[in-house]
Coordinates of C-alpha atoms in Angstrom, one line a residue:
M20 CA 0.0 0.0 0.0
E21 CA 2.7 2.5 0.9
Q22 CA 4.7 1.7 -2.2
C23 CA 1.5 2.4 -4.3
I24 CA 1.0 5.7 -2.6
K25 CA 4.6 6.7 -3.2
E26 CA 4.3 5.9 -6.9
L27 CA 1.1 8.0 -7.1
L28 CA 2.7 10.9 -5.3
A29 CA 5.7 10.7 -7.5
L30 CA 3.5 11.7 -10.4
L31 CA 3.4 15.2 -8.9
S32 CA 7.1 15.6 -9.5
T33 CA 6.8 14.3 -13.0
S34 CA 3.8 16.5 -13.8
P35 CA 5.1 20.1 -13.7
C36 CA 2.3 21.1 -16.0
I37 CA -0.2 20.5 -13.2
N38 CA 0.8 23.8 -11.6
C39 CA 0.6 25.5 -15.0
Y40 CA -3.0 24.2 -15.5
I41 CA -4.0 25.3 -12.0
Q42 CA -2.5 28.8 -12.3
S43 CA -3.5 29.8 -15.8
K44 CA -5.8 27.5 -17.7
C45 CA -8.1 25.5 -15.3
C46 CA -9.1 27.8 -12.5
G47 CA -8.9 31.3 -14.0
S48 CA -11.3 33.5 -12.1
E49 CA -12.5 30.5 -10.0
K50 CA -10.5 31.4 -6.9
L51 CA -12.2 28.8 -4.8
Y52 CA -11.2 26.0 -7.2
Q53 CA -7.6 27.3 -7.2
S54 CA -7.5 27.5 -3.4
V55 CA -8.8 24.0 -2.8
I56 CA -6.6 22.4 -5.4
N57 CA -3.5 24.3 -4.3
T58 CA -4.0 23.6 -0.6
T59 CA -4.5 19.9 -1.1
I60 CA -1.6 19.5 -3.5
Q61 CA 0.8 21.3 -1.2
S62 CA -0.4 19.1 1.6
L63 CA 0.4 16.0 -0.5
I64 CA 3.8 17.3 -1.4
A65 CA 4.5 17.9 2.3
D66 CA 3.5 14.3 3.0
Q67 CA 5.8 12.6 0.5
D68 CA 6.9 10.2 3.3
V69 CA 3.3 8.9 3.1
G70 CA 2.5 10.0 6.6
V71 CA -1.2 10.8 7.1
S72 CA -1.4 14.5 8.0
S73 CA -3.9 15.9 10.4
G74 CA -5.5 17.8 7.6
L75 CA -6.3 14.7 5.6
P76 CA -10.0 14.3 6.6
K77 CA -10.7 18.0 6.0
N78 CA -8.9 17.9 2.6
L79 CA -10.8 14.8 1.6
V80 CA -14.1 16.5 2.3
K81 CA -13.2 19.7 0.4
V82 CA -11.9 17.7 -2.6
G83 CA -15.0 15.5 -2.6
L84 CA -17.4 18.5 -2.6
L85 CA -15.5 20.3 -5.4
Y86 CA -15.3 17.0 -7.3
D87 CA -19.1 16.5 -7.0
T88 CA -19.7 20.1 -8.1
I89 CA -17.6 19.7 -11.3
Y90 CA -19.1 16.3 -12.0
N91 CA -22.6 17.8 -11.9
R92 CA -21.6 20.6 -14.2
L93 CA -20.2 18.1 -16.7
H94 CA -23.6 16.4 -16.8
T95 CA -25.6 19.6 -17.3
G96 CA -26.5 20.6 -20.9
Q97 CA -24.9 19.4 -24.1
W98 CA -21.5 17.6 -23.8
Q99 CA -20.1 19.6 -26.7
E100 CA -20.7 22.8 -24.7
V101 CA -18.5 21.7 -21.8
Q102 CA -15.5 24.0 -21.4
P103 CA -12.1 22.2 -21.8
E104 CA -11.0 23.9 -18.6
E105 CA -13.7 22.2 -16.5
R106 CA -12.6 18.8 -17.9
E107 CA -9.0 19.6 -17.0
I108 CA -10.1 20.5 -13.4
F109 CA -12.0 17.2 -13.2
T110 CA -8.8 15.3 -14.2
I111 CA -6.8 17.0 -11.5
L112 CA -9.5 16.5 -8.9
S113 CA -9.8 12.8 -9.8
Y114 CA -6.1 12.3 -9.2
I115 CA -6.1 14.2 -5.9
R116 CA -9.2 12.3 -4.7
I117 CA -7.5 9.0 -5.6
V118 CA -4.4 9.8 -3.6
H119 CA -6.5 10.9 -0.6
I120 CA -8.6 7.8 -0.7
M121 CA -5.5 5.6 -0.7
L122 CA -4.1 7.6 2.2
A123 CA -7.2 7.4 4.3
S124 CA -8.3 3.8 3.6
K125 CA -7.7 0.9 6.0
E126 CA -8.6 -1.7 3.3
P127 CA -6.0 -1.8 0.5
E128 CA -8.1 -3.9 -2.0
V129 CA -11.2 -1.7 -1.6
A130 CA -9.1 1.5 -1.9
L131 CA -7.3 0.2 -5.1
K132 CA -10.7 -0.7 -6.7
D133 CA -12.2 2.6 -5.7
G134 CA -9.2 4.5 -7.0
T135 CA -9.3 2.6 -10.3
Y136 CA -12.9 3.4 -10.8
L137 CA -12.2 7.1 -10.2
A138 CA -9.4 7.0 -12.6
D139 CA -11.6 5.5 -15.3
L140 CA -14.3 8.0 -14.7
G141 CA -11.8 10.8 -15.0
L142 CA -10.5 9.3 -18.3
M143 CA -14.0 9.3 -19.7
L144 CA -15.0 12.7 -18.5
G145 CA -11.8 14.7 -18.0
A146 CA -9.1 16.0 -20.3
R147 CA -5.6 14.6 -20.8
I148 CA -2.8 16.1 -18.7
A149 CA 0.7 14.9 -19.6
T150 CA 3.3 13.6 -17.3
A151 CA 7.0 12.9 -17.9
A152 CA 6.3 9.2 -17.8
S153 CA 3.3 9.1 -20.1
N154 CA 0.9 11.2 -22.1
D155 CA -1.8 11.2 -19.4
L156 CA -1.8 11.6 -15.7
L157 CA -4.9 9.3 -15.0
T158 CA -3.7 6.6 -17.4
E159 CA -0.5 6.4 -15.4
A160 CA -2.4 6.5 -12.1
A161 CA -4.7 3.7 -13.2
T162 CA -1.7 1.6 -14.3
I163 CA -0.1 2.0 -10.9
L164 CA -3.4 1.0 -9.1
T165 CA -4.1 -2.0 -11.3
T166 CA -0.6 -3.3 -11.0
H167 CA -0.8 -3.3 -7.2
L168 CA -4.3 -4.7 -7.3
S169 CA -3.1 -7.6 -9.5
K170 CA -0.6 -8.5 -6.8
I171 CA -3.4 -8.9 -4.3
N172 CA -5.7 -10.8 -6.8
S173 CA -2.8 -13.2 -7.8
R174 CA -2.9 -14.7 -4.3
K175 CA -6.5 -15.7 -4.9
L176 CA -7.7 -19.0 -6.4
P177 CA -7.4 -18.9 -10.2
L178 CA -10.5 -18.1 -12.2
K179 CA -12.4 -20.8 -14.0
R180 CA -11.3 -20.8 -17.6
L181 CA -13.7 -19.0 -19.8
K182 CA -14.2 -20.2 -23.4
V183 CA -15.8 -18.6 -26.4
S184 CA -16.0 -21.6 -28.8
E185 CA -17.4 -19.5 -31.6
A186 CA -14.5 -17.0 -31.3
I187 CA -11.9 -19.1 -33.2
D188 CA -13.0 -19.2 -36.8
D189 CA -11.1 -20.8 -39.6
A190 CA -9.2 -17.8 -41.2
D191 CA -8.7 -19.9 -44.4
T192 CA -12.4 -20.2 -45.2
V193 CA -13.2 -19.3 -48.8
H194 CA -15.2 -16.1 -49.0
S195 CA -17.8 -17.3 -51.4
D196 CA -20.3 -14.8 -49.9
S197 CA -18.1 -11.7 -50.5
D198 CA -19.2 -9.1 -52.9
V199 CA -16.1 -6.9 -52.5
P200 CA -12.5 -7.6 -53.7
V201 CA -10.5 -10.0 -51.5
L202 CA -6.8 -9.0 -51.3
E203 CA -4.1 -11.0 -49.6
C204 CA -1.6 -8.6 -47.9
P205 CA -1.5 -6.1 -50.8
S206 CA 1.4 -3.8 -51.2
L207 CA 1.0 -0.2 -50.0
D208 CA 1.1 1.1 -53.5
Y209 CA -1.5 -1.3 -54.7
F210 CA -3.8 -0.4 -51.7
R211 CA -3.3 3.3 -52.4
T212 CA -4.1 3.1 -56.1
R213 CA -6.8 0.4 -56.1
C214 CA -8.5 1.1 -52.8
Y215 CA -7.7 4.4 -50.9
D216 CA -7.5 6.8 -53.9
C217 CA -10.6 5.5 -55.7
K218 CA -12.5 4.8 -52.5
Q219 CA -13.0 1.1 -53.2
P220 CA -13.9 -1.2 -50.2
A221 CA -11.7 -4.3 -49.9
L222 CA -11.4 -7.3 -47.7
L223 CA -7.8 -7.7 -46.6
R224 CA -6.3 -10.9 -45.4
K225 CA -3.0 -11.7 -43.5
V226 CA -2.5 -8.1 -42.4
I227 CA -2.9 -8.6 -38.7
D228 CA -1.5 -12.0 -38.3
D229 CA 1.4 -10.7 -36.2
W230 CA -0.9 -9.1 -33.6
P231 CA -0.5 -10.6 -30.1
A232 CA -4.2 -9.8 -29.8
V233 CA -5.1 -12.5 -32.3
R234 CA -3.4 -15.1 -30.2
R235 CA -4.5 -13.8 -26.8
W236 CA -7.9 -12.1 -26.7
H237 CA -10.1 -15.1 -27.4
D238 CA -8.9 -16.3 -23.9
L239 CA -11.3 -14.3 -21.7
N240 CA -9.1 -15.0 -18.7
Y241 CA -6.4 -13.0 -20.3
L242 CA -8.7 -10.1 -20.8
L243 CA -9.9 -10.4 -17.2
S244 CA -6.3 -10.4 -15.9
V245 CA -5.4 -7.3 -17.9
A246 CA -8.6 -5.2 -17.6
G247 CA -11.1 -7.0 -15.3
E248 CA -11.3 -4.1 -12.7
R249 CA -11.5 -1.3 -15.3
T250 CA -14.8 0.5 -15.8
V251 CA -16.2 0.9 -19.3
P252 CA -19.3 2.4 -21.0
V253 CA -21.6 -0.3 -22.3
E254 CA -24.5 0.1 -24.7
I255 CA -27.7 -1.7 -23.7
G256 CA -30.3 -2.5 -26.4
S257 CA -30.6 -3.7 -29.9
Q258 CA -28.9 -0.8 -31.7
Y259 CA -28.3 2.9 -31.0
S260 CA -31.0 4.2 -33.3
N261 CA -33.8 2.4 -31.4
E262 CA -35.8 3.7 -28.5
D263 CA -34.8 0.7 -26.2
W264 CA -31.1 1.8 -26.4
S265 CA -29.3 3.1 -23.3
Q266 CA -25.8 3.2 -21.8
R267 CA -24.4 2.3 -18.4
L268 CA -21.0 1.9 -16.8
M269 CA -19.8 -1.6 -16.0
K270 CA -16.7 -3.3 -14.7
F271 CA -15.0 -4.8 -17.8
G272 CA -14.8 -8.2 -16.0
E273 CA -18.5 -8.1 -15.1
F274 CA -19.3 -7.3 -18.8
L275 CA -17.2 -10.3 -20.0
Q276 CA -18.7 -12.7 -17.6
Q277 CA -22.3 -11.6 -18.2
T278 CA -22.2 -11.3 -22.0
L279 CA -19.5 -13.6 -23.3
S280 CA -18.9 -16.4 -20.8
N281 CA -22.5 -17.3 -20.3
D282 CA -25.2 -18.5 -22.7
L283 CA -27.6 -15.6 -23.3
D284 CA -31.3 -16.0 -24.1
E285 CA -31.6 -13.6 -27.0
S286 CA -35.4 -13.5 -26.6
T287 CA -35.2 -12.1 -23.0
D288 CA -31.7 -10.8 -22.3
P289 CA -30.9 -7.3 -23.5
V290 CA -27.9 -7.1 -25.8
A291 CA -24.9 -5.4 -24.2
Y292 CA -22.2 -4.0 -26.4
L293 CA -18.9 -2.3 -25.7
A294 CA -19.0 -0.1 -28.9
Q295 CA -16.8 2.7 -30.3
H296 CA -14.8 3.0 -27.1
D297 CA -11.3 4.4 -26.6
L298 CA -10.3 1.2 -24.7
F299 CA -6.7 1.3 -25.9
D300 CA -6.1 4.8 -24.7
Q301 CA -7.6 3.7 -21.3
I302 CA -5.6 0.5 -21.0
P303 CA -2.1 0.6 -22.5
A304 CA -1.6 -3.1 -21.9
L305 CA -4.2 -3.9 -24.5
R306 CA -2.8 -1.2 -26.8
R307 CA 0.5 -3.1 -26.9
D308 CA -1.4 -6.1 -28.2
I309 CA -2.2 -4.4 -31.5
V310 CA -0.2 -2.7 -34.3
V311 CA -1.3 0.2 -36.5
P312 CA -1.4 -1.4 -40.0
D313 CA 0.9 0.3 -42.6
Y314 CA -2.2 1.0 -44.7
V315 CA -3.3 3.4 -42.0
G316 CA 0.0 4.8 -40.9
R317 CA 0.9 5.7 -44.4
T318 CA -1.5 8.7 -44.3
D319 CA -2.3 9.2 -40.7
T320 CA 0.2 8.9 -37.8
A321 CA -2.4 9.3 -35.1
P322 CA -5.5 7.3 -36.1
R323 CA -8.5 7.1 -33.8
I324 CA -8.6 3.5 -32.5
K325 CA -11.9 2.1 -31.2
A326 CA -12.9 -1.2 -29.6
W327 CA -16.0 -3.2 -30.4
L328 CA -16.7 -6.2 -28.1
G329 CA -19.9 -8.0 -27.6
P330 CA -21.9 -11.2 -27.9
R331 CA -23.7 -12.6 -31.0
G332 CA -26.5 -10.3 -32.2
T333 CA -24.9 -6.9 -31.6
V334 CA -25.8 -4.5 -34.4
S335 CA -24.5 -1.2 -35.8
P336 CA -27.3 0.0 -38.1
L337 CA -26.7 1.1 -41.6
H338 CA -24.7 4.3 -41.3
T339 CA -21.7 6.3 -42.7
D340 CA -18.5 7.7 -41.2
P341 CA -16.7 10.8 -42.5
C342 CA -13.2 9.2 -42.5
H343 CA -11.5 6.1 -43.8
N344 CA -12.0 3.0 -41.7
L345 CA -10.0 -0.2 -41.4
L346 CA -12.1 -2.7 -39.3
C347 CA -10.0 -5.5 -38.0
Q348 CA -11.5 -8.7 -36.7
V349 CA -9.6 -10.1 -33.7
F350 CA -12.0 -13.0 -33.0
G351 CA -15.5 -14.0 -34.0
S352 CA -17.2 -13.1 -37.2
K353 CA -19.5 -10.3 -38.5
L354 CA -21.9 -9.8 -41.3
I355 CA -21.2 -6.6 -43.2
I356 CA -23.6 -5.0 -45.7
L357 CA -22.3 -2.0 -47.7
A358 CA -23.9 0.6 -50.0
R359 CA -22.3 3.3 -52.1
P360 CA -22.4 7.0 -51.1
E361 CA -24.2 7.8 -54.3
D362 CA -27.2 5.9 -53.0
T363 CA -27.6 8.1 -49.9
E364 CA -31.0 9.6 -50.9
S365 CA -32.4 6.1 -51.6
L366 CA -31.4 4.9 -48.1
Y367 CA -33.7 7.3 -46.2
P368 CA -31.4 8.9 -43.6
H369 CA -32.9 10.1 -40.4
D370 CA -33.9 13.8 -40.4
H371 CA -32.6 14.5 -36.9
F372 CA -29.1 16.0 -37.0
I373 CA -27.8 13.5 -34.4
L374 CA -28.8 10.6 -36.6
N375 CA -28.5 12.1 -40.1
N376 CA -25.6 9.7 -40.8
T377 CA -27.9 6.7 -40.0
S378 CA -30.4 5.1 -42.3
R379 CA -34.0 4.3 -41.3
V380 CA -33.7 1.1 -43.3
D381 CA -33.0 -2.3 -41.7
A382 CA -30.4 -3.6 -44.1
R383 CA -30.8 -7.2 -43.0
H384 CA -34.6 -7.1 -43.8
L385 CA -35.3 -4.7 -46.6
D386 CA -38.9 -3.3 -46.7
Y387 CA -39.5 -2.3 -50.3
E388 CA -43.1 -1.2 -49.6
R389 CA -42.1 1.3 -46.9
F390 CA -38.9 2.4 -48.7
P391 CA -39.5 1.9 -52.4
L392 CA -36.3 3.7 -53.5
L393 CA -34.3 0.7 -52.1
K394 CA -35.0 -1.1 -55.4
Q395 CA -32.4 1.2 -57.0
V396 CA -29.7 0.3 -54.4
R397 CA -27.0 -2.3 -54.9
F398 CA -25.9 -3.8 -51.6
Y399 CA -22.6 -5.5 -51.1
R400 CA -22.5 -8.4 -48.6
L401 CA -19.5 -10.2 -46.9
T402 CA -18.6 -12.0 -43.7
L403 CA -15.6 -10.6 -41.8
R404 CA -13.8 -13.4 -40.0
R405 CA -11.0 -13.8 -37.5
G406 CA -7.7 -12.3 -38.6
E407 CA -9.2 -10.2 -41.5
A408 CA -9.6 -6.5 -42.0
L409 CA -12.2 -4.6 -44.1
Y410 CA -11.4 -1.2 -45.6
I411 CA -14.4 1.0 -45.6
P412 CA -14.0 4.3 -47.5
P413 CA -15.5 7.6 -46.3
K414 CA -19.2 8.0 -46.7
W415 CA -19.8 4.4 -47.7
W416 CA -22.8 3.0 -45.8
H417 CA -22.2 0.0 -43.7
Y418 CA -24.4 -2.3 -41.5
V419 CA -22.5 -4.5 -39.0
E420 CA -23.9 -7.5 -37.1
S421 CA -22.0 -10.0 -34.9
L422 CA -22.6 -13.6 -36.0
S423 CA -20.8 -14.8 -32.9
P424 CA -19.1 -13.4 -29.8
S425 CA -16.8 -10.8 -31.4
F426 CA -13.9 -8.4 -30.8
S427 CA -13.1 -5.9 -33.5
V428 CA -10.7 -3.0 -33.6
S429 CA -11.4 -0.1 -36.0
F430 CA -8.9 2.5 -37.2
W431 CA -10.4 5.8 -38.3
F432 CA -7.9 7.7 -40.4
E433 CA -7.5 10.5 -42.8

């Protein structure tokens, strides 16, 4: 416990920009914020020997009240209207609160779990603040906490091995159902001229064979050991365009055990989907299991990398994205249905600005009476299997349905 606290406190000395944020960017005219944060940080610096100061209970209360105030402000109004400064304050307060909880707790395991939860919440709602050791304060804090937590959990009885029998598909299966070109590890020049430049979808094979993820992730025990205590946002419901859709926070381990290690009754159990999440920014250990394909890195050195994990039956309705997309299938299989950008008007996009990139059409079950213009549309169908990648050009419509428990990684790039 003391070693963990020392490592957390050491982040203060490797984060000189924290004082800069406090003085100039975050707090500005909010003198109360500045006073509380400065007082508590100075108290932490004075207690580098991990001694619990007499001011700890008072500081814990002050930080908690300010934390709750900022948390409520982040949940008021539209997210895009939140000021960056308030997200930065939330990051700093999350870090300070984690350290104070660790100092005050008498139960190391509980404190480590609570601190990890606060770090994850801060990563989702806050803004990045760099340290000398990493590009983000809370990412580094979460790594410290989970490392010490794993030492405690390693002394417990091993978990029952979880299996996803559908996860390991035959990567050599012939794609008789594919309506798009199938390319085996094409050269960068070939991909550029035949796919990227002319915006032609293509199914790519043998381009992620060297990923550790392809060998490791279908073992759910591995995922549990790396990220079981982390908190992630999970979509609940059939698909995001339906009224039954919602979101809630879950422990990653709880999500795995509820949705992938147990047999679900699709008629009664709501579908849960970890979709479009920045999981690899949150958990560096998983980021190290994947490699940015050269087809992406050729034009974009900082692609947006998203995780898509869920059971059979998860659906992303027919929609478009504004950027290039390389969808990589780590395990499981997915049905993909594509349509050209030129057919947009015949695909009946939603009128509301939030969903105007999403079609009202169910691409799996076409209703020509309700949507007669669909008769003019050519749809392209394929099955994306383990170890394969699908290049989806900008503005191409795509419907995605998991045919088995599935883990995909998408790279959005320019």
